Short mmCIF file of C-alpha atoms in Angstrom, two decimals:
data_model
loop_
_atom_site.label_atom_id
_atom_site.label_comp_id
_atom_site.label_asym_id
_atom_site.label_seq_id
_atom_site.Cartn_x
_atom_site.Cartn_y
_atom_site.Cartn_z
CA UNK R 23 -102.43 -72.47 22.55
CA UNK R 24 -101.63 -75.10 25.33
CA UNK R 25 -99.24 -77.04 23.58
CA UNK R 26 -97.59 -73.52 23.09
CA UNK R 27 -97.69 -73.60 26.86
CA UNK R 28 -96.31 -77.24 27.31
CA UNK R 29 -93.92 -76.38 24.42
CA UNK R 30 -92.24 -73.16 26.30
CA UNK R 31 -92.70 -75.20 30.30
CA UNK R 32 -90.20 -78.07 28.26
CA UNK R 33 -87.86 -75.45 27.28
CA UNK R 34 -87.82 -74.24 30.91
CA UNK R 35 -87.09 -77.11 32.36
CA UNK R 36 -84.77 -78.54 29.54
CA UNK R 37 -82.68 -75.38 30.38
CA UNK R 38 -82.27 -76.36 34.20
CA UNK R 39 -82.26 -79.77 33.45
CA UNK R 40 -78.15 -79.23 31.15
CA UNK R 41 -77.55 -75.91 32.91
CA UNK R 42 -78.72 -76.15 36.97
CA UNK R 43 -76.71 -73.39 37.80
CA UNK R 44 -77.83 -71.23 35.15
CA UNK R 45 -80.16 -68.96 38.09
CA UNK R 46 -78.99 -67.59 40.75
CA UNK R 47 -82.08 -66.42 42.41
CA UNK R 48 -85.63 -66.29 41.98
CA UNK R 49 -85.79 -63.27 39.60
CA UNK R 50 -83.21 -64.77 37.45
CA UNK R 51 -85.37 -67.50 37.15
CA UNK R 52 -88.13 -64.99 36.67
CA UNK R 53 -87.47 -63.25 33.99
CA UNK R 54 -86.07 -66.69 32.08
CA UNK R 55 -89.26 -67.86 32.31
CA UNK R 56 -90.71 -64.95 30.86
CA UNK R 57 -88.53 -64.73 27.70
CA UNK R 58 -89.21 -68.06 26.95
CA UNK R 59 -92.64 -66.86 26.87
CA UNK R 60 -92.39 -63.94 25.10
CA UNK R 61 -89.96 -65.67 22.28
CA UNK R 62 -92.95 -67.23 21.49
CA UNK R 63 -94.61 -65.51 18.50
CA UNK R 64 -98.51 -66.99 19.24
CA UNK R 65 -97.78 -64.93 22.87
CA UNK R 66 -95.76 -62.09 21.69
CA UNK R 67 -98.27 -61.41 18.74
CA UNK R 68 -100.46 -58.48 19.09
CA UNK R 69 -104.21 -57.89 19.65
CA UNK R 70 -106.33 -54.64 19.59
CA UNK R 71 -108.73 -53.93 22.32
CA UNK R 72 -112.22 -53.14 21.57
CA UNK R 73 -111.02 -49.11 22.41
CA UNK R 74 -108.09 -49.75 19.75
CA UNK R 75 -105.42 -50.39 22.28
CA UNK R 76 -102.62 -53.06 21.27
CA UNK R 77 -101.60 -55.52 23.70
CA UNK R 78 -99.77 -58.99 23.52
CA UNK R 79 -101.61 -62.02 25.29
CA UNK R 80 -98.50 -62.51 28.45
CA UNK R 81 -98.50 -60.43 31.15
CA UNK R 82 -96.51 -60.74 34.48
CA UNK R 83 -97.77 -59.62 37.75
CA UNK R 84 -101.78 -59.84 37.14
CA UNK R 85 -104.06 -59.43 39.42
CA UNK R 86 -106.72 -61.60 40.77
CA UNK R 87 -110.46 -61.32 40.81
CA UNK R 88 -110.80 -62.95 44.30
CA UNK R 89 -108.80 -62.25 47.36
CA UNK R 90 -106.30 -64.69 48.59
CA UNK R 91 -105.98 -66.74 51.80
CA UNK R 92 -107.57 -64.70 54.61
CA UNK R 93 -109.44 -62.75 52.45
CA UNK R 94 -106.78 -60.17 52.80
CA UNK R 95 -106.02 -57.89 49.16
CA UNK R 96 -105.53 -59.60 45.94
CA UNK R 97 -103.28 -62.24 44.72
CA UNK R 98 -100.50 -61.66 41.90
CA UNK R 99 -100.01 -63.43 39.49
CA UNK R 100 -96.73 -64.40 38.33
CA UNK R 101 -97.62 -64.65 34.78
CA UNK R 102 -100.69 -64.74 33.10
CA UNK R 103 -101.88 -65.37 28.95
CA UNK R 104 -104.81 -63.88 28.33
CA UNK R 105 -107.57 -65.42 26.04
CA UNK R 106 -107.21 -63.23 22.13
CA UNK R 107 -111.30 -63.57 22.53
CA UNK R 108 -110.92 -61.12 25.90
CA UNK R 109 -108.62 -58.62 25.04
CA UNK R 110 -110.88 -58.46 21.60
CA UNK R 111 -113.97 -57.92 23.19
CA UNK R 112 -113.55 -55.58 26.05
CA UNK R 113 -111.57 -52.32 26.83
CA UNK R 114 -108.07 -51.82 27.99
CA UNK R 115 -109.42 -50.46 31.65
CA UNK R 116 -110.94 -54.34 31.70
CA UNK R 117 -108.16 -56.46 29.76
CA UNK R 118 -105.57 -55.09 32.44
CA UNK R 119 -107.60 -55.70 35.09
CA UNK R 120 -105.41 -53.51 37.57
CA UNK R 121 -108.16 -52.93 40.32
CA UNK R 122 -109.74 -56.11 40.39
CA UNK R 123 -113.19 -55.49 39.27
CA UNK R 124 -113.20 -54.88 35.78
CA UNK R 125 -112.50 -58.23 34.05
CA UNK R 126 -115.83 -59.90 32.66
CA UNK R 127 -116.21 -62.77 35.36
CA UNK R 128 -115.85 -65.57 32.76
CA UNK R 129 -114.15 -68.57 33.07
CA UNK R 130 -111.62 -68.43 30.03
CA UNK R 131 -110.76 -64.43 30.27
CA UNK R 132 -107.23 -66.24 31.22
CA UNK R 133 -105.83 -68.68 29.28
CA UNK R 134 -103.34 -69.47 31.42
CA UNK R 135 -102.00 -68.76 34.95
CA UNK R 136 -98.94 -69.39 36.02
CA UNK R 137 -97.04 -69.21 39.53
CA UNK R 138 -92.98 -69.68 39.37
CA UNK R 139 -90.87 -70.33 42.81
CA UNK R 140 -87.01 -71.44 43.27
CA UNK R 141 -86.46 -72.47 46.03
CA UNK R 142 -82.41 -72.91 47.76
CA UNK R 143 -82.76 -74.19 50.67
CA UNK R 144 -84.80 -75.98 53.08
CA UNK R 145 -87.18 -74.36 54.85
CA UNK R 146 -90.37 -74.33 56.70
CA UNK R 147 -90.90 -71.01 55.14
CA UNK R 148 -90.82 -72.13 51.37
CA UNK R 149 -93.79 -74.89 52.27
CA UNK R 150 -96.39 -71.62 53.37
CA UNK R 151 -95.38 -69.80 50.23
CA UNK R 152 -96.07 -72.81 48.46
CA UNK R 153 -99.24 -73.32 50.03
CA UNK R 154 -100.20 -69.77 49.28
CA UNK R 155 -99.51 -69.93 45.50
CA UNK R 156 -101.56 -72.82 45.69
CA UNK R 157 -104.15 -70.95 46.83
CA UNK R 158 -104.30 -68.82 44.65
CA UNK R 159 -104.16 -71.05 41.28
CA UNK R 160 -106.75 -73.32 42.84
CA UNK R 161 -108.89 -70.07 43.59
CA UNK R 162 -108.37 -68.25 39.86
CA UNK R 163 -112.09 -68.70 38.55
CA UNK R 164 -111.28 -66.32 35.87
CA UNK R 165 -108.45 -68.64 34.21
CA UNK R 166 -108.67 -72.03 32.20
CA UNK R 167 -105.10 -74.02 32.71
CA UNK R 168 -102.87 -73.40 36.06
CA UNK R 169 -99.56 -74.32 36.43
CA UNK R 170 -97.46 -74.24 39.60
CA UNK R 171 -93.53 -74.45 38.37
CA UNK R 172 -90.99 -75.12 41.28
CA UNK R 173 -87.64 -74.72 40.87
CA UNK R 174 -85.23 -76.19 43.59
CA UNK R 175 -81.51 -76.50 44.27
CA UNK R 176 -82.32 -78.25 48.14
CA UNK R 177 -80.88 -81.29 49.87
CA UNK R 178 -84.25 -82.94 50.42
CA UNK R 179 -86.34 -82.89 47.82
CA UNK R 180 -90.31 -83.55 47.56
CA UNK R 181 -90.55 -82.71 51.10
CA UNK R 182 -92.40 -79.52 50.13
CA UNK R 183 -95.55 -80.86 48.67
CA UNK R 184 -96.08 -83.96 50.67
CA UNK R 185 -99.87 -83.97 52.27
CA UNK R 186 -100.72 -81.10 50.48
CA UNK R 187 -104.18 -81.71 48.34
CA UNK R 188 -104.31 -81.44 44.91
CA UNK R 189 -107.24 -81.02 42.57
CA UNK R 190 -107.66 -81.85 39.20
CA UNK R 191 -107.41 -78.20 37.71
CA UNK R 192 -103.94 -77.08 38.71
CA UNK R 193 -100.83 -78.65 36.85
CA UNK R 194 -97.66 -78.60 39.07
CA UNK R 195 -93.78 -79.03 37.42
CA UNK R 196 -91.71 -79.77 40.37
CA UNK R 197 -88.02 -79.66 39.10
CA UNK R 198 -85.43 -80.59 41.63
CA UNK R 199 -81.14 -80.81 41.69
CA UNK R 200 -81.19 -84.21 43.96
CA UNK R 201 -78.15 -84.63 45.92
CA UNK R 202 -78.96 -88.30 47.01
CA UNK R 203 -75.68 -89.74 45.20
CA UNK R 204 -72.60 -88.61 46.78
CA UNK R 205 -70.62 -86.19 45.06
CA UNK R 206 -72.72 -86.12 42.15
CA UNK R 207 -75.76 -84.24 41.09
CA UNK R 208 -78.99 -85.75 39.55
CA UNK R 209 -82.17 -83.58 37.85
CA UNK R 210 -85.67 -84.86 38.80
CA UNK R 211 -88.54 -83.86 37.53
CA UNK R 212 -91.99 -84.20 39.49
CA UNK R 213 -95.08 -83.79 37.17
CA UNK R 214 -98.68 -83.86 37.93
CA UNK R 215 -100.94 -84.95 36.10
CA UNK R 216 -98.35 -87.74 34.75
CA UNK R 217 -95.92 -86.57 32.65
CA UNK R 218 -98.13 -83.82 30.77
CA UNK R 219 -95.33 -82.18 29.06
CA UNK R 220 -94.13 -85.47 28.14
CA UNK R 221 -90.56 -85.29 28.99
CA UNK R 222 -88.11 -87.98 28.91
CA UNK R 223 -88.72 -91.09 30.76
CA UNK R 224 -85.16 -90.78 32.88
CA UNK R 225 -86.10 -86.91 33.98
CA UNK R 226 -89.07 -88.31 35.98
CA UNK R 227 -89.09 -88.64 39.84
CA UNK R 228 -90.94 -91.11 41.27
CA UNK R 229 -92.46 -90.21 44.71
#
């Protein structure tokens, strides 16, 4: 299942990587994402809930079982995959999840949670929503692997996650057009833990 993951987050960034002006926006980038996802037959295969419902394991916009900075409403996931095991053993009403009390409280009910941003300019703006996605990975009890993927087309790159903590939990791809030679652009790729997808050695920023 994660190398599924890894395997669909290196076609993602392959994509940008030959093709940076392939998105124009953020839900362009969006809904790429989620095909990618959804191409994938291990996600787009179907389960049955325990009250004979069919699902498939990727969902977008998910909600949270704990409130998000502030304590104020839920947090939404961009995209979740949820764990065959939970959609299995529980009813639709839970698997969904919609008002944020029904899920079983267990740590692997998610397989996965990711939170997708693409960013096109600079801006103070972009480092609060950053922050706040953050938040929310680092607080998703209810989910196994977190990834934070960051798309940018900026003029000063890895200024957005300087002196922010990190914990050991949530996995951040950090994909950036870098303008730093003149009249030529460059892809970098910023990766923590090191190099978990295990892209090239050229795509790799060094920070």
């Amino acid at each position: 299942m994660i190398e599924n993951i890894h395997k669909c987050l290196r076609t993602v960034v392959s994509q940008f990587y030959y093709r940076p002006f392939l998105f124009f926006n953020e839900i362009g980038f969006h809904t790429y994402c989620y095909a990618v996802f959804y191409r994938n037959p291990v996600f787009a295969k179907l389960f049955t809930t325990r009250d004979g419902k069919n699902t498939n394991l990727i969902h977008p916009e998910y909600g949270s079982i704990k409130t998000k900075i502030g304590g104020k409403g839920r947090a939404w996931y961009d995209l979740v995959i949820l764990n065959p095991r939970f959609v299995q053993d529980n009813d639709l009403e839970r698997v969904a999840n919609n008002y944020g009390t029904a899920t079983s409280y267990k740590p692997d009910d998610l397989m996965a949670v990711l939170e997708f941003k693409y960013l096109r300019s600079s801006s103070k703006e972009y480092v609060r929503q950053l922050q706040k996605d953050y938040h929310s990975l680092s607080n998703a009890v209810e989910a196994l692997n977190k990834y934070m993927i960051v798309f940018a087309d900026v003029k000063s790159p890895f200024d957005y996650f300087s002196g922010m903590q990190w914990d050991d939990h949530t996995k951040l791809v950090y994909t950036v057009v870098d303008f730093s030679q003149i009249g030529r652009k460059q892809i970098k790729v910023l990766i923590k833990p090191d190099n978990f997808l295990k892209l090239p050695g050229q795509w790799l920023a060094t920070v």
